[in-house]
CSV table of C-alpha atoms and ligand atoms in Angstrom, one decimal:
chain,number,residue,atom,x,y,z
A,14,MET,CA,-8.3,3.0,-2.7
A,15,PRO,CA,-4.7,3.8,-2.2
A,16,GLU,CA,-2.3,1.7,-4.3
A,17,LEU,CA,1.4,1.2,-4.0
A,18,PRO,CA,2.6,4.8,-4.8
A,19,GLU,CA,0.1,6.3,-2.3
A,20,VAL,CA,1.0,3.9,0.4
A,21,GLU,CA,4.7,4.5,-0.2
A,22,SER,CA,4.2,8.2,0.1
A,23,ILE,CA,2.3,7.8,3.4
A,24,ARG,CA,5.1,5.4,4.6
A,25,ARG,CA,7.8,7.9,3.8
A,26,GLY,CA,6.1,10.7,5.7
A,27,LEU,CA,5.4,8.4,8.7
A,28,ALA,CA,8.9,7.1,8.8
A,29,ARG,CA,10.3,10.6,9.0
A,30,ARG,CA,8.0,11.4,11.9
A,31,VAL,CA,7.7,8.3,14.1
A,32,ARG,CA,10.9,6.3,13.6
A,33,GLY,CA,12.7,5.9,16.9
A,34,ASP,CA,9.7,7.1,18.9
A,35,VAL,CA,8.2,4.8,21.6
A,36,ILE,CA,4.6,3.9,21.9
A,37,GLU,CA,3.4,4.7,25.4
A,38,SER,CA,-0.2,3.6,25.2
A,39,VAL,CA,-2.9,2.5,22.8
A,40,TRP,CA,-6.6,3.2,22.6
A,41,LEU,CA,-8.8,1.0,20.4
A,42,GLY,CA,-12.4,1.8,19.4
A,43,GLU,CA,-15.4,-0.4,19.8
A,44,LYS,CA,-16.0,-1.3,16.1
A,45,PRO,CA,-14.8,-4.8,15.5
A,46,GLU,CA,-14.1,-4.6,11.7
A,47,PRO,CA,-10.8,-2.7,11.8
A,48,LEU,CA,-9.2,-5.2,14.1
A,49,LYS,CA,-7.8,-8.2,12.3
A,50,SER,CA,-5.9,-9.3,15.4
A,51,PRO,CA,-7.5,-9.4,18.9
A,52,ALA,CA,-7.5,-6.0,20.6
A,53,LEU,CA,-5.5,-7.4,23.6
A,54,GLU,CA,-2.8,-8.7,21.2
A,55,ILE,CA,-2.5,-5.4,19.4
A,56,VAL,CA,-2.2,-3.5,22.7
A,57,ALA,CA,0.3,-6.0,24.1
A,58,ALA,CA,2.5,-5.8,21.0
A,59,LEU,CA,2.4,-2.0,20.7
A,60,GLU,CA,2.6,-0.7,24.2
A,61,GLN,CA,6.2,0.2,25.3
A,62,ALA,CA,7.6,-0.8,21.9
A,63,ARG,CA,10.0,1.4,20.0
A,64,ILE,CA,9.3,1.9,16.3
A,65,ALA,CA,12.5,0.8,14.7
A,66,ALA,CA,11.4,1.2,11.1
A,67,VAL,CA,8.4,1.8,8.9
A,68,ARG,CA,8.3,-0.4,5.8
A,69,ARG,CA,5.9,-1.0,3.0
A,70,VAL,CA,4.9,-4.5,1.8
A,71,GLY,CA,2.5,-4.2,-1.1
A,72,LYS,CA,-0.3,-2.0,0.1
A,73,HIS,CA,0.5,-2.7,3.8
A,74,ILE,CA,2.4,-0.3,6.1
A,75,VAL,CA,4.5,-2.3,8.5
A,76,PHE,CA,5.8,-0.8,11.7
A,77,GLU,CA,8.8,-2.8,12.9
A,78,LEU,CA,8.6,-2.8,16.7
A,79,GLU,CA,11.3,-3.7,19.2
A,80,SER,CA,11.4,-3.6,23.0
A,81,SER,CA,12.1,-0.1,24.2
A,82,GLN,CA,14.1,-1.5,27.1
A,83,GLN,CA,16.3,-3.6,24.8
A,84,SER,CA,17.3,-0.7,22.6
A,85,ALA,CA,18.6,1.2,25.6
A,86,ILE,CA,21.2,-1.5,26.4
A,87,SER,CA,23.4,-1.6,23.4
A,88,ASP,CA,26.0,-4.1,24.5
A,89,GLN,CA,23.5,-6.9,25.1
A,90,PRO,CA,24.0,-10.0,22.9
A,91,LYS,CA,22.2,-9.9,19.6
A,92,GLN,CA,19.9,-12.7,20.4
A,93,VAL,CA,16.3,-11.5,20.7
A,94,PRO,CA,13.8,-13.6,22.6
A,95,ARG,CA,10.8,-14.6,20.7
A,96,PHE,CA,7.6,-12.7,21.6
A,97,ALA,CA,5.4,-15.4,23.1
A,98,ARG,CA,2.2,-14.7,24.9
A,99,ASP,CA,3.8,-14.8,28.3
A,100,ASP,CA,6.7,-12.5,27.3
A,101,PRO,CA,6.8,-9.0,28.8
A,102,PRO,CA,5.2,-6.5,26.4
A,103,GLY,CA,7.5,-4.9,23.9
A,104,GLY,CA,9.2,-7.9,22.4
A,105,ARG,CA,9.9,-7.9,18.7
A,106,ALA,CA,6.8,-7.7,16.6
A,107,GLN,CA,5.3,-6.0,13.5
A,108,TRP,CA,2.2,-3.8,13.5
A,109,ILE,CA,0.6,-4.0,10.1
A,110,VAL,CA,-1.9,-1.4,8.8
A,111,HIS,CA,-3.9,-1.9,5.6
A,112,LEU,CA,-5.7,1.3,4.7
A,113,GLY,CA,-8.5,-0.3,2.7
A,114,MET,CA,-10.7,2.1,0.8
A,115,THR,CA,-10.7,5.2,3.1
A,116,GLY,CA,-8.3,4.5,5.9
A,117,SER,CA,-5.7,7.1,7.0
A,118,LEU,CA,-3.0,7.4,9.6
A,119,VAL,CA,-2.9,10.9,10.9
A,120,MET,CA,-0.3,12.6,13.2
A,121,ALA,CA,-2.1,14.7,15.8
A,122,ARG,CA,-1.5,16.7,19.0
A,123,PRO,CA,-3.3,15.1,21.9
A,124,GLU,CA,-5.4,18.2,22.5
A,125,SER,CA,-6.7,18.2,18.9
A,126,GLU,CA,-10.3,17.1,18.4
A,127,ILE,CA,-10.8,13.4,17.7
A,128,ALA,CA,-12.3,13.0,14.2
A,129,ARG,CA,-15.3,10.8,13.6
A,130,HIS,CA,-14.5,7.2,12.6
A,131,THR,CA,-11.2,7.2,14.6
A,132,HIS,CA,-10.6,3.5,15.5
A,133,ALA,CA,-7.2,3.6,17.1
A,134,ILE,CA,-5.0,6.2,18.9
A,135,VAL,CA,-1.4,5.4,19.5
A,136,ARG,CA,0.2,7.8,22.0
A,137,LEU,CA,3.9,8.4,21.5
A,138,ARG,CA,6.6,9.3,24.0
A,139,SER,CA,7.3,12.5,22.0
A,140,GLY,CA,3.9,13.7,23.0
A,141,ARG,CA,2.2,13.3,19.6
A,142,GLU,CA,-0.5,10.8,18.6
A,143,LEU,CA,-0.8,8.6,15.6
A,144,ARG,CA,-4.5,8.1,14.8
A,145,PHE,CA,-6.1,5.6,12.5
A,146,VAL,CA,-9.3,7.0,10.9
A,147,ASP,CA,-11.4,5.0,8.5
A,148,PRO,CA,-15.1,6.0,7.7
A,149,ARG,CA,-15.8,2.9,5.5
A,150,ARG,CA,-14.0,0.4,7.8
A,151,PHE,CA,-12.3,-1.7,5.1
A,152,GLY,CA,-8.9,-0.9,6.6
A,153,ARG,CA,-7.3,-3.5,8.9
A,154,LEU,CA,-4.9,-3.4,11.9
A,155,SER,CA,-3.0,-6.5,12.9
A,156,VAL,CA,0.1,-7.6,14.6
A,157,VAL,CA,2.6,-10.4,13.8
A,158,ARG,CA,4.8,-11.6,16.6
A,159,ASP,CA,7.8,-12.7,14.6
A,160,HIS,CA,10.1,-10.1,13.3
A,161,GLY,CA,10.0,-10.2,9.5
A,162,GLY,CA,7.1,-12.7,9.8
A,163,PHE,CA,4.6,-10.8,7.7
A,164,ALA,CA,4.4,-12.4,4.3
A,165,PRO,CA,1.3,-11.6,2.3
A,166,GLY,CA,2.5,-13.4,-0.9
A,167,GLY,CA,3.0,-12.0,-4.3
A,168,GLN,CA,6.0,-10.1,-5.8
A,169,GLU,CA,7.0,-6.5,-5.1
A,170,PRO,CA,6.6,-5.0,-8.5
A,171,LEU,CA,9.6,-2.6,-8.1
A,172,GLY,CA,11.7,-5.5,-6.9
A,173,ALA,CA,10.9,-8.0,-9.6
A,174,GLY,CA,13.3,-8.5,-12.5
A,175,ALA,CA,12.1,-8.9,-16.1
A,176,ARG,CA,12.3,-12.7,-16.1
A,177,GLN,CA,10.6,-13.0,-12.7
A,178,PHE,CA,7.9,-10.6,-13.9
A,179,ALA,CA,7.2,-12.6,-17.1
A,180,GLN,CA,7.0,-15.9,-15.1
A,181,LEU,CA,4.1,-14.6,-13.1
A,182,PHE,CA,1.8,-14.5,-16.2
A,183,ARG,CA,2.9,-17.8,-17.7
A,184,GLY,CA,-0.2,-20.0,-18.4
A,185,ARG,CA,-2.6,-17.4,-17.0
A,186,ARG,CA,-5.7,-17.5,-19.2
A,187,THR,CA,-7.2,-14.4,-17.5
A,188,PRO,CA,-7.2,-11.0,-19.1
A,189,ILE,CA,-3.8,-9.2,-18.4
A,190,LYS,CA,-5.7,-6.4,-16.6
A,191,SER,CA,-7.1,-8.9,-14.1
A,192,ALA,CA,-3.7,-10.6,-13.7
A,193,LEU,CA,-2.1,-7.3,-12.9
A,194,LEU,CA,-4.7,-6.7,-10.2
A,195,ASN,CA,-4.2,-10.2,-8.7
A,196,GLN,CA,-2.4,-9.4,-5.4
A,197,LYS,CA,-1.1,-13.0,-5.2
A,198,LEU,CA,1.0,-12.3,-8.3
A,199,LEU,CA,2.0,-8.6,-7.9
A,200,ARG,CA,1.3,-6.8,-4.8
A,201,GLY,CA,0.3,-3.1,-4.7
A,202,VAL,CA,-0.9,-2.6,-8.3
A,203,GLY,CA,-4.5,-1.5,-8.4
A,204,ASN,CA,-6.9,-0.2,-11.1
A,205,ILE,CA,-5.1,3.1,-11.8
A,206,TYR,CA,-1.6,1.8,-12.2
A,207,ALA,CA,-2.7,-1.3,-14.1
A,208,ASP,CA,-4.5,0.8,-16.7
A,209,GLU,CA,-1.7,3.4,-16.9
A,210,SER,CA,0.9,0.6,-17.3
A,211,LEU,CA,-1.0,-1.1,-20.1
A,212,HIS,CA,-1.4,2.1,-22.0
A,213,ARG,CA,2.4,2.8,-21.8
A,214,ALA,CA,3.1,-0.7,-22.9
A,215,GLY,CA,0.6,-0.6,-25.8
A,216,ILE,CA,-1.3,-3.6,-24.6
A,217,ARG,CA,-5.1,-3.9,-24.5
A,218,PRO,CA,-6.5,-4.8,-21.0
A,219,ARG,CA,-8.6,-7.7,-22.3
A,220,ARG,CA,-5.6,-9.6,-23.9
A,221,ARG,CA,-5.0,-13.0,-22.3
A,222,ALA,CA,-2.0,-12.9,-20.0
A,223,SER,CA,-0.7,-16.2,-21.4
A,224,ARG,CA,-0.8,-14.9,-25.0
A,225,LEU,CA,1.5,-11.9,-24.4
A,226,THR,CA,4.8,-12.2,-26.3
A,227,GLY,CA,8.1,-12.0,-24.5
A,228,GLU,CA,8.6,-8.6,-26.0
A,229,GLU,CA,5.2,-7.4,-24.8
A,230,LEU,CA,5.9,-8.7,-21.3
A,231,ALA,CA,9.3,-6.9,-21.3
A,232,ARG,CA,7.5,-3.7,-22.3
A,233,LEU,CA,4.9,-4.2,-19.6
A,234,HIS,CA,7.5,-4.8,-17.0
A,235,ARG,CA,9.3,-1.6,-17.9
A,236,ALA,CA,6.0,0.3,-18.0
A,237,VAL,CA,4.8,-0.9,-14.5
A,238,GLN,CA,8.1,0.0,-12.9
A,239,GLN,CA,8.2,3.4,-14.7
A,240,VAL,CA,4.6,4.3,-13.8
A,241,LEU,CA,5.0,3.3,-10.2
A,242,ARG,CA,8.3,5.3,-9.8
A,243,GLN,CA,6.9,8.4,-11.5
A,244,ALA,CA,3.8,8.2,-9.3
A,245,ILE,CA,5.8,7.8,-6.1
A,246,ARG,CA,7.8,10.9,-7.1
A,247,ALA,CA,4.6,12.8,-7.7
A,248,GLY,CA,3.3,11.8,-4.2
A,249,GLY,CA,0.7,9.4,-5.6
A,250,SER,CA,-2.6,10.1,-7.3
A,251,SER,CA,-5.3,12.0,-5.4
A,252,VAL,CA,-8.5,10.6,-7.0
A,253,SER,CA,-11.0,10.5,-4.2
A,254,ASP,CA,-9.9,11.9,-0.9
A,255,TYR,CA,-6.4,10.6,-0.7
A,256,VAL,CA,-3.8,12.7,1.2
A,257,ASN,CA,-0.4,11.7,2.5
A,258,ALA,CA,0.8,11.6,6.1
A,259,GLU,CA,1.2,15.4,6.0
A,260,GLY,CA,-2.3,15.9,4.8
A,261,GLU,CA,-1.1,16.8,1.3
A,262,PRO,CA,-2.5,15.5,-1.9
A,263,GLY,CA,-0.5,13.7,-4.6
A,264,PHE,CA,-0.1,15.0,-8.2
A,265,PHE,CA,0.1,11.9,-10.4
A,266,GLN,CA,-3.6,12.2,-11.4
A,267,PHE,CA,-2.5,15.0,-13.8
A,268,GLU,CA,-0.2,12.5,-15.5
A,269,HIS,CA,-3.0,9.9,-16.1
A,270,ARG,CA,-3.2,9.0,-19.7
A,271,VAL,CA,-6.2,6.7,-19.6
A,272,TYR,CA,-7.5,6.1,-16.1
A,273,GLY,CA,-10.7,8.1,-15.5
A,274,ARG,CA,-10.4,9.7,-19.0
A,275,GLU,CA,-13.3,7.9,-20.8
A,276,GLY,CA,-14.4,9.9,-23.8
A,277,GLU,CA,-11.4,12.2,-23.7
A,278,ALA,CA,-8.7,12.3,-26.3
A,279,CYS,CA,-5.6,10.1,-26.0
A,280,ARG,CA,-2.7,12.3,-25.1
A,281,LYS,CA,-0.6,10.4,-27.7
A,282,CYS,CA,-2.8,9.9,-30.7
A,283,LYS,CA,-6.0,11.9,-30.0
A,284,SER,CA,-8.3,8.8,-30.3
A,285,VAL,CA,-11.1,8.6,-27.9
A,286,ILE,CA,-10.3,6.7,-24.7
A,287,LYS,CA,-12.7,3.8,-24.1
A,288,ARG,CA,-13.9,2.2,-20.9
A,289,VAL,CA,-14.9,-1.4,-20.6
A,290,VAL,CA,-15.7,-3.7,-17.6
A,291,ILE,CA,-13.4,-6.7,-17.1
A,292,ALA,CA,-14.2,-9.1,-14.2
A,293,GLY,CA,-16.3,-6.4,-12.5
A,294,ARG,CA,-13.6,-3.7,-12.7
A,295,SER,CA,-13.5,-0.8,-15.2
A,296,ALA,CA,-10.6,-0.7,-17.6
A,297,HIS,CA,-9.6,2.4,-19.6
A,298,TYR,CA,-7.6,2.1,-22.8
A,299,CYS,CA,-6.8,3.8,-26.2
A,300,PRO,CA,-8.1,1.6,-29.1
A,301,LYS,CA,-5.3,2.9,-31.4
A,302,CYS,CA,-2.2,2.9,-29.1
A,303,GLN,CA,-3.1,-0.4,-27.4
A,304,ARG,CA,-3.3,-3.7,-29.3
B,401,ZN,ZN1,-3.8,6.6,-28.3
């Protein structure tokens, strides 16, 4: 499942390619699962909208949409009408894509073959298409009518200061590994980056979050931010079939110190990396480096 660095890599590639383009029309498939908003609402919000920006919120890709007519008239007053049901299509809205386990957003030429498991095709004025493909159908497409209205909760790990970060874990009796995965606390950190952060911070995954010292939480805060930044620079981790918007893999999997390395030697101390299961998720750690 793509985590924050992979989604960020995809977002950057998409932003370069589609920002400023106008959505001419939208085709949605028959399968109901990928649609979190009603199909008609998605079509109404997207068609004739201009893609003003592509942002990331946790593991969600958020396309900021504005009316393509409005953007053509620059000396109009700043006030933007709210996008109500009866408004003409193309009012301000957000198109939100969650890739789930196997979802991808692919840029394609209209004449190129439509891959199996394509659930949405967004035709752009530039003549290209943005296609949403998802074999396992855990990905979700939705729209929010208010600009800036999408708020999934949780802190952006790269935006949180040390004190804010420490606050999240106060009084949490769950293992720190589970707390890091809790999207209501931090958004975007999944199994890979939780394990990698805990190794860099020297903290065992099963430790109770509430029992970590201030010093340990400060180390963990630094480790989470460092790991995520390094992974973004490397284009993310390609563990299963992840590729970015250009179809290229990431390279951070070569920097993994513990994730997926059960039975191998710790890169720091040569001890054997262990794997345990915590709340149904596997956790990898070095018994010597992590306490
Ligand atoms: Zn070690």
